PDB file of C-alpha atoms in Angstrom:
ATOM      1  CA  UNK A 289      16.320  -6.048 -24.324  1.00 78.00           C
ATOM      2  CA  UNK A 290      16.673  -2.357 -25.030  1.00 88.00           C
ATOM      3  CA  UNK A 291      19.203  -1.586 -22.086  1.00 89.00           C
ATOM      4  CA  UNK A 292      21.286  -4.254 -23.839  1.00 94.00           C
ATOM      5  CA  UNK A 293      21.157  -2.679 -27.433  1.00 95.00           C
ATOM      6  CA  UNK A 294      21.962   1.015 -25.668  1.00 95.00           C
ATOM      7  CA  UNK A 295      24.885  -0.706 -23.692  1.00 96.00           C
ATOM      8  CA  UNK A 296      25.741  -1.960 -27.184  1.00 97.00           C
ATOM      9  CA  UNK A 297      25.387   0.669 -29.291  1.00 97.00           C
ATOM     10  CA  UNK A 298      27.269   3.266 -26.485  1.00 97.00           C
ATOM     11  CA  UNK A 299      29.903   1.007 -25.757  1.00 97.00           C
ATOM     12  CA  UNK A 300      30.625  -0.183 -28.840  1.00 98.00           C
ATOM     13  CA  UNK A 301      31.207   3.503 -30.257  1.00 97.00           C
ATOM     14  CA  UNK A 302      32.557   4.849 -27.727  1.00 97.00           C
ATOM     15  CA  UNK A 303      35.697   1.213 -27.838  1.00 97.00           C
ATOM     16  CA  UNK A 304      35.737   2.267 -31.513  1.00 97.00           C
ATOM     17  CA  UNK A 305      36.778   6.323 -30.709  1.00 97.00           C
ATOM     18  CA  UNK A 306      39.030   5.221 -27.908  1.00 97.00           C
ATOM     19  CA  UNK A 307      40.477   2.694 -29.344  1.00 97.00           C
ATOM     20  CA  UNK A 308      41.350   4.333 -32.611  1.00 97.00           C
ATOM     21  CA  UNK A 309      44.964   5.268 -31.584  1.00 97.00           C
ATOM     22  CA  UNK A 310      45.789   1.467 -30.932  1.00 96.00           C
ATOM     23  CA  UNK A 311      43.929   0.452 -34.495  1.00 97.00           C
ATOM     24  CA  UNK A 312      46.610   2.462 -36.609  1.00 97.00           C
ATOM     25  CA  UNK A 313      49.517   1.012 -34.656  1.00 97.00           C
ATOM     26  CA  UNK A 314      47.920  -3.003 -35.586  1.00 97.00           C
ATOM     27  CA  UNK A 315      47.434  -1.737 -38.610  1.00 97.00           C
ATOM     28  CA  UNK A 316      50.763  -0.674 -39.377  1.00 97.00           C
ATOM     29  CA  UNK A 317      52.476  -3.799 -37.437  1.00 97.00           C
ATOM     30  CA  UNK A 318      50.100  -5.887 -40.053  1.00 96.00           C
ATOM     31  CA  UNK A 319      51.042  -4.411 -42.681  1.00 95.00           C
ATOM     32  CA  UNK A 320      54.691  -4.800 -41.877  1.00 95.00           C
ATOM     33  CA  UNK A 321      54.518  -8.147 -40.916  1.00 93.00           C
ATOM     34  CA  UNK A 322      52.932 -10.205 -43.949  1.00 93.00           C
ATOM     35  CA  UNK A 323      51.624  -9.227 -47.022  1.00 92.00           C
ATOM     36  CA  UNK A 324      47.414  -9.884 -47.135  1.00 93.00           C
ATOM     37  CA  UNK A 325      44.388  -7.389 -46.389  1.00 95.00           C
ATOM     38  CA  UNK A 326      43.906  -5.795 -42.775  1.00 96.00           C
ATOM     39  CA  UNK A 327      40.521  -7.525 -41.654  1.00 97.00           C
ATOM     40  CA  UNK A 328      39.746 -11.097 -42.296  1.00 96.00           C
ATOM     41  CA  UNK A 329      35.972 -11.562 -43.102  1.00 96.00           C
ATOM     42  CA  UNK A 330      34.220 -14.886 -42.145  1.00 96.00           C
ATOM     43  CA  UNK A 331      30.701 -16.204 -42.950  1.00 97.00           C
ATOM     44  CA  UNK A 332      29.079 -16.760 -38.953  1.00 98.00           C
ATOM     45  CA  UNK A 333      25.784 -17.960 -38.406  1.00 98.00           C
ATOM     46  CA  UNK A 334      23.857 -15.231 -35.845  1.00 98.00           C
ATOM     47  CA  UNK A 335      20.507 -14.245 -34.617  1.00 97.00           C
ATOM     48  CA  UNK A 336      17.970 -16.617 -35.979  1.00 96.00           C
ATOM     49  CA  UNK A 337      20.360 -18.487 -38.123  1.00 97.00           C
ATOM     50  CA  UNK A 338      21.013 -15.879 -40.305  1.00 97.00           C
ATOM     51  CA  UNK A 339      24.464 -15.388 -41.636  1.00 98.00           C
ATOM     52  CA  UNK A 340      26.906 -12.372 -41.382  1.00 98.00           C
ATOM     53  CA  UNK A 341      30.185 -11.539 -41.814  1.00 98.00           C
ATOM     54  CA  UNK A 342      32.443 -11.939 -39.004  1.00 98.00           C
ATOM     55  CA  UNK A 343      35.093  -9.184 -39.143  1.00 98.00           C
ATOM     56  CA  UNK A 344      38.644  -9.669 -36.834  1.00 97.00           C
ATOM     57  CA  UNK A 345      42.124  -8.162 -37.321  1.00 98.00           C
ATOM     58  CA  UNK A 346      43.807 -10.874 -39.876  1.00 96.00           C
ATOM     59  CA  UNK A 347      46.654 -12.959 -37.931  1.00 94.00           C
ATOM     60  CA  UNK A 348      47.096 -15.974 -40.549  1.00 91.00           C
ATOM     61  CA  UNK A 349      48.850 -15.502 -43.786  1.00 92.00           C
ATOM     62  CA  UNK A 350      46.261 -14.905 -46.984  1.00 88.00           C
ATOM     63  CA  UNK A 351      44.375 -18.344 -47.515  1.00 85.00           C
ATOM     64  CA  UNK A 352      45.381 -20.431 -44.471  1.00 81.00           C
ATOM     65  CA  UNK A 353      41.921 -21.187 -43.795  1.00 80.00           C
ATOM     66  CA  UNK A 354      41.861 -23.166 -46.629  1.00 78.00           C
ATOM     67  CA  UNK A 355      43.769 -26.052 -44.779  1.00 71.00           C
ATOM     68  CA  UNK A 356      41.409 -26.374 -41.962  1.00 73.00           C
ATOM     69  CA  UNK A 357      38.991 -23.684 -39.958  1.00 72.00           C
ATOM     70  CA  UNK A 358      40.431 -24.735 -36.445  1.00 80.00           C
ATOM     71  CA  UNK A 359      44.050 -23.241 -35.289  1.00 74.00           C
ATOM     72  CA  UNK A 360      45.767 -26.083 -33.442  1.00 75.00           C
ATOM     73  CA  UNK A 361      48.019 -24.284 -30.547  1.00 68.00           C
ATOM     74  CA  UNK A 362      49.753 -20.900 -30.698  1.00 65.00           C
ATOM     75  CA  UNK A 363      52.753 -22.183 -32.923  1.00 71.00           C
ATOM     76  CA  UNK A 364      50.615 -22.831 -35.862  1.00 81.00           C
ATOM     77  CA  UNK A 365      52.518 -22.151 -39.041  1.00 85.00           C
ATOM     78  CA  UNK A 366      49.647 -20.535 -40.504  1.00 91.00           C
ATOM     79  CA  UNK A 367      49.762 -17.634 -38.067  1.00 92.00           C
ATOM     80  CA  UNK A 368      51.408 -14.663 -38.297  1.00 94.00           C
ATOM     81  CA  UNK A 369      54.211 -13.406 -35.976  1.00 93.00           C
ATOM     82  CA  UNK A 370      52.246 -10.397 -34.958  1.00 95.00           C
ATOM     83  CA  UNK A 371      48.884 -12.557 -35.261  1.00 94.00           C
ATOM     84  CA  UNK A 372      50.216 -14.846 -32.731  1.00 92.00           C
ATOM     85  CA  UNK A 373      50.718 -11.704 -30.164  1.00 93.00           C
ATOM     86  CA  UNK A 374      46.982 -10.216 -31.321  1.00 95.00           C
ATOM     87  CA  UNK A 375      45.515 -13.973 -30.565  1.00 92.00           C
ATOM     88  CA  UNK A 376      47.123 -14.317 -27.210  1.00 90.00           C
ATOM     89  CA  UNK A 377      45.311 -11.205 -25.786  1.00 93.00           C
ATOM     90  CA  UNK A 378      42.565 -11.807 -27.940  1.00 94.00           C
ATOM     91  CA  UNK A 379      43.258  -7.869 -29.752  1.00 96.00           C
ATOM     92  CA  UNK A 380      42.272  -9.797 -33.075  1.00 96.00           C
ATOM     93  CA  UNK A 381      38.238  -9.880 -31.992  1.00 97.00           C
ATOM     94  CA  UNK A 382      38.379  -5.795 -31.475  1.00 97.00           C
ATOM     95  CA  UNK A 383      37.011  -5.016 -35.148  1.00 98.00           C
ATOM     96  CA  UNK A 384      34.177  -6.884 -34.117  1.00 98.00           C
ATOM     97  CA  UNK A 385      32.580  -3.842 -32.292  1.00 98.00           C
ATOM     98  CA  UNK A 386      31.557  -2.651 -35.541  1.00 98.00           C
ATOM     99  CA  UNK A 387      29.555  -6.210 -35.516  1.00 98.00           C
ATOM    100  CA  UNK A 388      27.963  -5.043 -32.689  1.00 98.00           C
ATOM    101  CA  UNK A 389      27.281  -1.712 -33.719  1.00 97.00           C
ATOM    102  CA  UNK A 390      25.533  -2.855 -36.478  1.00 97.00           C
ATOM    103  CA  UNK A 391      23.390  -4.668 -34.673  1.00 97.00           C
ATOM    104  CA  UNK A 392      24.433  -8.224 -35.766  1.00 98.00           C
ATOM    105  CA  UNK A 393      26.211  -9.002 -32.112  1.00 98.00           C
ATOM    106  CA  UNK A 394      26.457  -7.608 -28.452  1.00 98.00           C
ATOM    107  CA  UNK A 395      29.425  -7.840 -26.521  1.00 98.00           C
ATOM    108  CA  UNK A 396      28.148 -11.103 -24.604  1.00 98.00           C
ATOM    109  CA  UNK A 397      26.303 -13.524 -26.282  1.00 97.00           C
ATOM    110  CA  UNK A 398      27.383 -17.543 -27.327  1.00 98.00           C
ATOM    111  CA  UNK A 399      30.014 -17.255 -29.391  1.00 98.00           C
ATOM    112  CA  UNK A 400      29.153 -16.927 -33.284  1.00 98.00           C
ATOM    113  CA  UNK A 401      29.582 -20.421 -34.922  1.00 97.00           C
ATOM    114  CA  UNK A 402      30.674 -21.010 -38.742  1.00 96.00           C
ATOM    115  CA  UNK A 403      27.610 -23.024 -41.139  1.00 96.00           C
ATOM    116  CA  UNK A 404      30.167 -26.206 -41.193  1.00 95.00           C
ATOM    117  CA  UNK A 405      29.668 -26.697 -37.359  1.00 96.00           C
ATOM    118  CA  UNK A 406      25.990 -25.349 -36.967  1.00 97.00           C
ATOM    119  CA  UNK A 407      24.578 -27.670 -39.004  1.00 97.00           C
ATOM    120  CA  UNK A 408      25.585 -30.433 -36.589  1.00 96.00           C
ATOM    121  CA  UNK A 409      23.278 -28.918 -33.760  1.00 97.00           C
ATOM    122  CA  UNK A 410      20.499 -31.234 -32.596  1.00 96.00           C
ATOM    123  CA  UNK A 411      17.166 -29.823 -32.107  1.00 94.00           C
ATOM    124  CA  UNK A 412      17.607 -28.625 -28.435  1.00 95.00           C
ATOM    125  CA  UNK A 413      21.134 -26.818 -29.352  1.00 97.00           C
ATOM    126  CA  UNK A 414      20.215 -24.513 -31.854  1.00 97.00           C
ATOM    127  CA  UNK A 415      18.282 -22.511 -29.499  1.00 97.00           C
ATOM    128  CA  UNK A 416      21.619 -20.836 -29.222  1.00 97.00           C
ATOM    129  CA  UNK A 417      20.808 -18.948 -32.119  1.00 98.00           C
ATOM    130  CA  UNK A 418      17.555 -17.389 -30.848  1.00 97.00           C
ATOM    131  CA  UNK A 419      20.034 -14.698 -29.163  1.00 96.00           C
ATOM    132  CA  UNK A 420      22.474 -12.395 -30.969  1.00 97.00           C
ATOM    133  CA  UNK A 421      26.445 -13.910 -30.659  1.00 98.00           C
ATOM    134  CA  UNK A 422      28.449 -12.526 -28.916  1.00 98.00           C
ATOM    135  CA  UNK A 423      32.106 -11.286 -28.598  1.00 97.00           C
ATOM    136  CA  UNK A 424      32.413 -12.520 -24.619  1.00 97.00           C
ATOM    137  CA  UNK A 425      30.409 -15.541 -22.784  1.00 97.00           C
ATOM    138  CA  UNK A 426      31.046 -17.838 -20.110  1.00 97.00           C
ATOM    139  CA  UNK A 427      32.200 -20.714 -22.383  1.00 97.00           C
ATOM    140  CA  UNK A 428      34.782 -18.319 -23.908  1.00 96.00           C
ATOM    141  CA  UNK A 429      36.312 -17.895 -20.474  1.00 96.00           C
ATOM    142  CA  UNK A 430      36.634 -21.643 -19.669  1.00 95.00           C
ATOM    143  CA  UNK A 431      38.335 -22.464 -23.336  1.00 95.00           C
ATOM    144  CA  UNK A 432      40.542 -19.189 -23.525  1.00 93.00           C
ATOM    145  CA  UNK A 433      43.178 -21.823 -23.883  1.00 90.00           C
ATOM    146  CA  UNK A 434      41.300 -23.692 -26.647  1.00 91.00           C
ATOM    147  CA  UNK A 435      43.684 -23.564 -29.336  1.00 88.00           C
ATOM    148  CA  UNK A 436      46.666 -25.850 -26.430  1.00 88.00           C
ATOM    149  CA  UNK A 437      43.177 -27.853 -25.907  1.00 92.00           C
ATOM    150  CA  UNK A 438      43.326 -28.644 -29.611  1.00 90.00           C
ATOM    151  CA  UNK A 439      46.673 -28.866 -30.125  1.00 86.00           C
ATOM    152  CA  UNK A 440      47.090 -31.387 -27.498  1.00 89.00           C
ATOM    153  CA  UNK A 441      44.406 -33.784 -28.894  1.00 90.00           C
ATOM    154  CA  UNK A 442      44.800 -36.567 -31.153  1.00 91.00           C
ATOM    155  CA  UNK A 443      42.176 -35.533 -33.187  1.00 93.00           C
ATOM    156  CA  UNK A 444      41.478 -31.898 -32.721  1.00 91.00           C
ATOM    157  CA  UNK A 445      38.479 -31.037 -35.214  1.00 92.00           C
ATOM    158  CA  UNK A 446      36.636 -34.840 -33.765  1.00 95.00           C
ATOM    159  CA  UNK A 447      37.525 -33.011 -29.996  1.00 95.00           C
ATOM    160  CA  UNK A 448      35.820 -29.968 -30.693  1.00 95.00           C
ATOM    161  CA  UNK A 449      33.449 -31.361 -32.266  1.00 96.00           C
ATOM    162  CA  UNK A 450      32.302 -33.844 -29.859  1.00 96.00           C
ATOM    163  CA  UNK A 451      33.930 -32.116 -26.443  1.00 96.00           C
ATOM    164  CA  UNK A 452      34.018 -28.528 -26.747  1.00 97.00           C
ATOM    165  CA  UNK A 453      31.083 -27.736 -28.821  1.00 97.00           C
ATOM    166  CA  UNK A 454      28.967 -29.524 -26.698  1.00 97.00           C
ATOM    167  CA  UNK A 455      30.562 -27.956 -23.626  1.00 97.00           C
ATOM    168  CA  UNK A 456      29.980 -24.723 -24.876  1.00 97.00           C
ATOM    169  CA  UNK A 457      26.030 -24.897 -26.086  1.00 98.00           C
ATOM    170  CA  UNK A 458      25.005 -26.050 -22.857  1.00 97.00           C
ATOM    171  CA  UNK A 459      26.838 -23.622 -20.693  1.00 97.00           C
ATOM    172  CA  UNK A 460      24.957 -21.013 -23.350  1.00 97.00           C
ATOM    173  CA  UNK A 461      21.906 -22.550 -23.139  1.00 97.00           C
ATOM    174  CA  UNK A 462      22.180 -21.754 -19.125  1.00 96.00           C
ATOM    175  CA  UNK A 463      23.226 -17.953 -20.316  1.00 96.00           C
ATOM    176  CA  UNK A 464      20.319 -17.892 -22.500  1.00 96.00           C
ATOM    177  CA  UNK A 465      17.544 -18.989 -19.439  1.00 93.00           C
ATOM    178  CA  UNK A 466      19.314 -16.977 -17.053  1.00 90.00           C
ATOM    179  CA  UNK A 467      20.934 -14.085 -18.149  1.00 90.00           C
ATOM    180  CA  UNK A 468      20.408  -9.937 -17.600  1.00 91.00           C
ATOM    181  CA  UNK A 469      22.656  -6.512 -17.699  1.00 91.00           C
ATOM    182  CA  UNK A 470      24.156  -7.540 -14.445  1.00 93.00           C
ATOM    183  CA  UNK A 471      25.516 -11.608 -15.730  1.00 95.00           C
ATOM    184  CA  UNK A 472      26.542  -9.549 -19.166  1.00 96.00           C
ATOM    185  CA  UNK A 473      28.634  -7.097 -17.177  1.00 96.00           C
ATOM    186  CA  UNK A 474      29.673  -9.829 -15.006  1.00 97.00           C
ATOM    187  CA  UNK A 475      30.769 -12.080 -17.933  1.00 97.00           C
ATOM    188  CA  UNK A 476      32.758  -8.800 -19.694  1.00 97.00           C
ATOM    189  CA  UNK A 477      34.400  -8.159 -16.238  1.00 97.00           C
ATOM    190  CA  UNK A 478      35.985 -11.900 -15.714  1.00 97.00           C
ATOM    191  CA  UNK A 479      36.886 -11.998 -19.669  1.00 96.00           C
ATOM    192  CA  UNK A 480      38.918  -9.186 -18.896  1.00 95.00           C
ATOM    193  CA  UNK A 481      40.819 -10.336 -15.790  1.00 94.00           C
ATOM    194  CA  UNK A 482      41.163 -13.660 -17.636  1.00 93.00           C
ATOM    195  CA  UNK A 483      43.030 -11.609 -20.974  1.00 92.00           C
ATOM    196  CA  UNK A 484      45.244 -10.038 -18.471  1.00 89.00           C
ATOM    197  CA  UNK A 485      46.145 -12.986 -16.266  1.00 85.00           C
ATOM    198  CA  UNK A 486      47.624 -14.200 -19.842  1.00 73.00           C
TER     199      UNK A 486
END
């Protein structure tokens, strides 16, 4: 849709100018805070299965992914003290504008998946990757808590696995058949009042 990619493309700038002021102050409390680079980088699988790099303010210290992709609660040890603060509001995902301005997301879209968990997709759920990810989509509204989710599971990576993965394809699989400028702005306006109820 090319009203989409102009919403994108405008919006997405324009966060980036505005937003500038707040960037130096993260980037300053990062830099503070724990030792390690600014951004953390992650291989997603996008548009058509094809892999990019998934760019968010870093909130773990240098190499905690190593021990597992999924964060179990807000206390995880592997987080930062000013990571935990960027995760709750969900500041971290802001670098990911420049995602969208390059044209490998759009602000709502299914959430970008790492290769480890794609590759468990059935046949009917990776249709979710015949639209660009996104930063914003209904699913992400329902698990803004996801990390408590996980943390109060007895096995967290089996729950998401077998719970909230599957929750979330099919509730993008209903974006996906049903979804225009109005839903998007719709979906961006409830994301919002949902960071803020936090």
């Amino acid at each position: 849709m090319i009203a989409k990619r102009v919403f994108d493309i405008v919006f997405s700038l324009g966060g980036m100018i505005f937003l500038s002021p707040i960037f130096i102050v993260i980037v300053i409390l990062l830099r503070l805070d724990s030792k390690g680079s600014i951004f953390y980088k992650q291989l997603r699988v996008g548009l058509n299965q094809k892999n990019f790099k998934l760019i968010k303010f870093r909130t773990m210290y240098t190499d905690s992914d190593r021990a597992g992709l999924l964060t179990i609660g807000d206390h995880d040890s592997r987080i930062t003290r000013v990571g935990c603060w960027l995760r709750k509001y969900k500041i971290d995902e802001l670098p990911q504008l420049m995602n969208i301005l390059k044209g490998e997301m759009s602000f709502v879209g299914p959430r970008p998946e790492v290769l480890k968990y794609v590759e468990l997709y059935d046949a009917s759920q990776i249709k979710v990757l015949s639209v660009k990810p996104g930063i914003t989509d209904w699913a992400s509204i329902q698990y803004i808590d996801e990390n408590q989710l996980l943390a109060a599971a007895e096995d967290p990576e089996s729950f998401y696995i077998n719970t909230i993965i599957p929750s979330k394809i099919t509730q993008n699989l209903k974006y996906i058949d049903h979804h225009n400028l109005w839903v998007d702005l719709k979906i961006i306006s409830y994301t919002l009042k949902s960071i803020i109820r936090r």
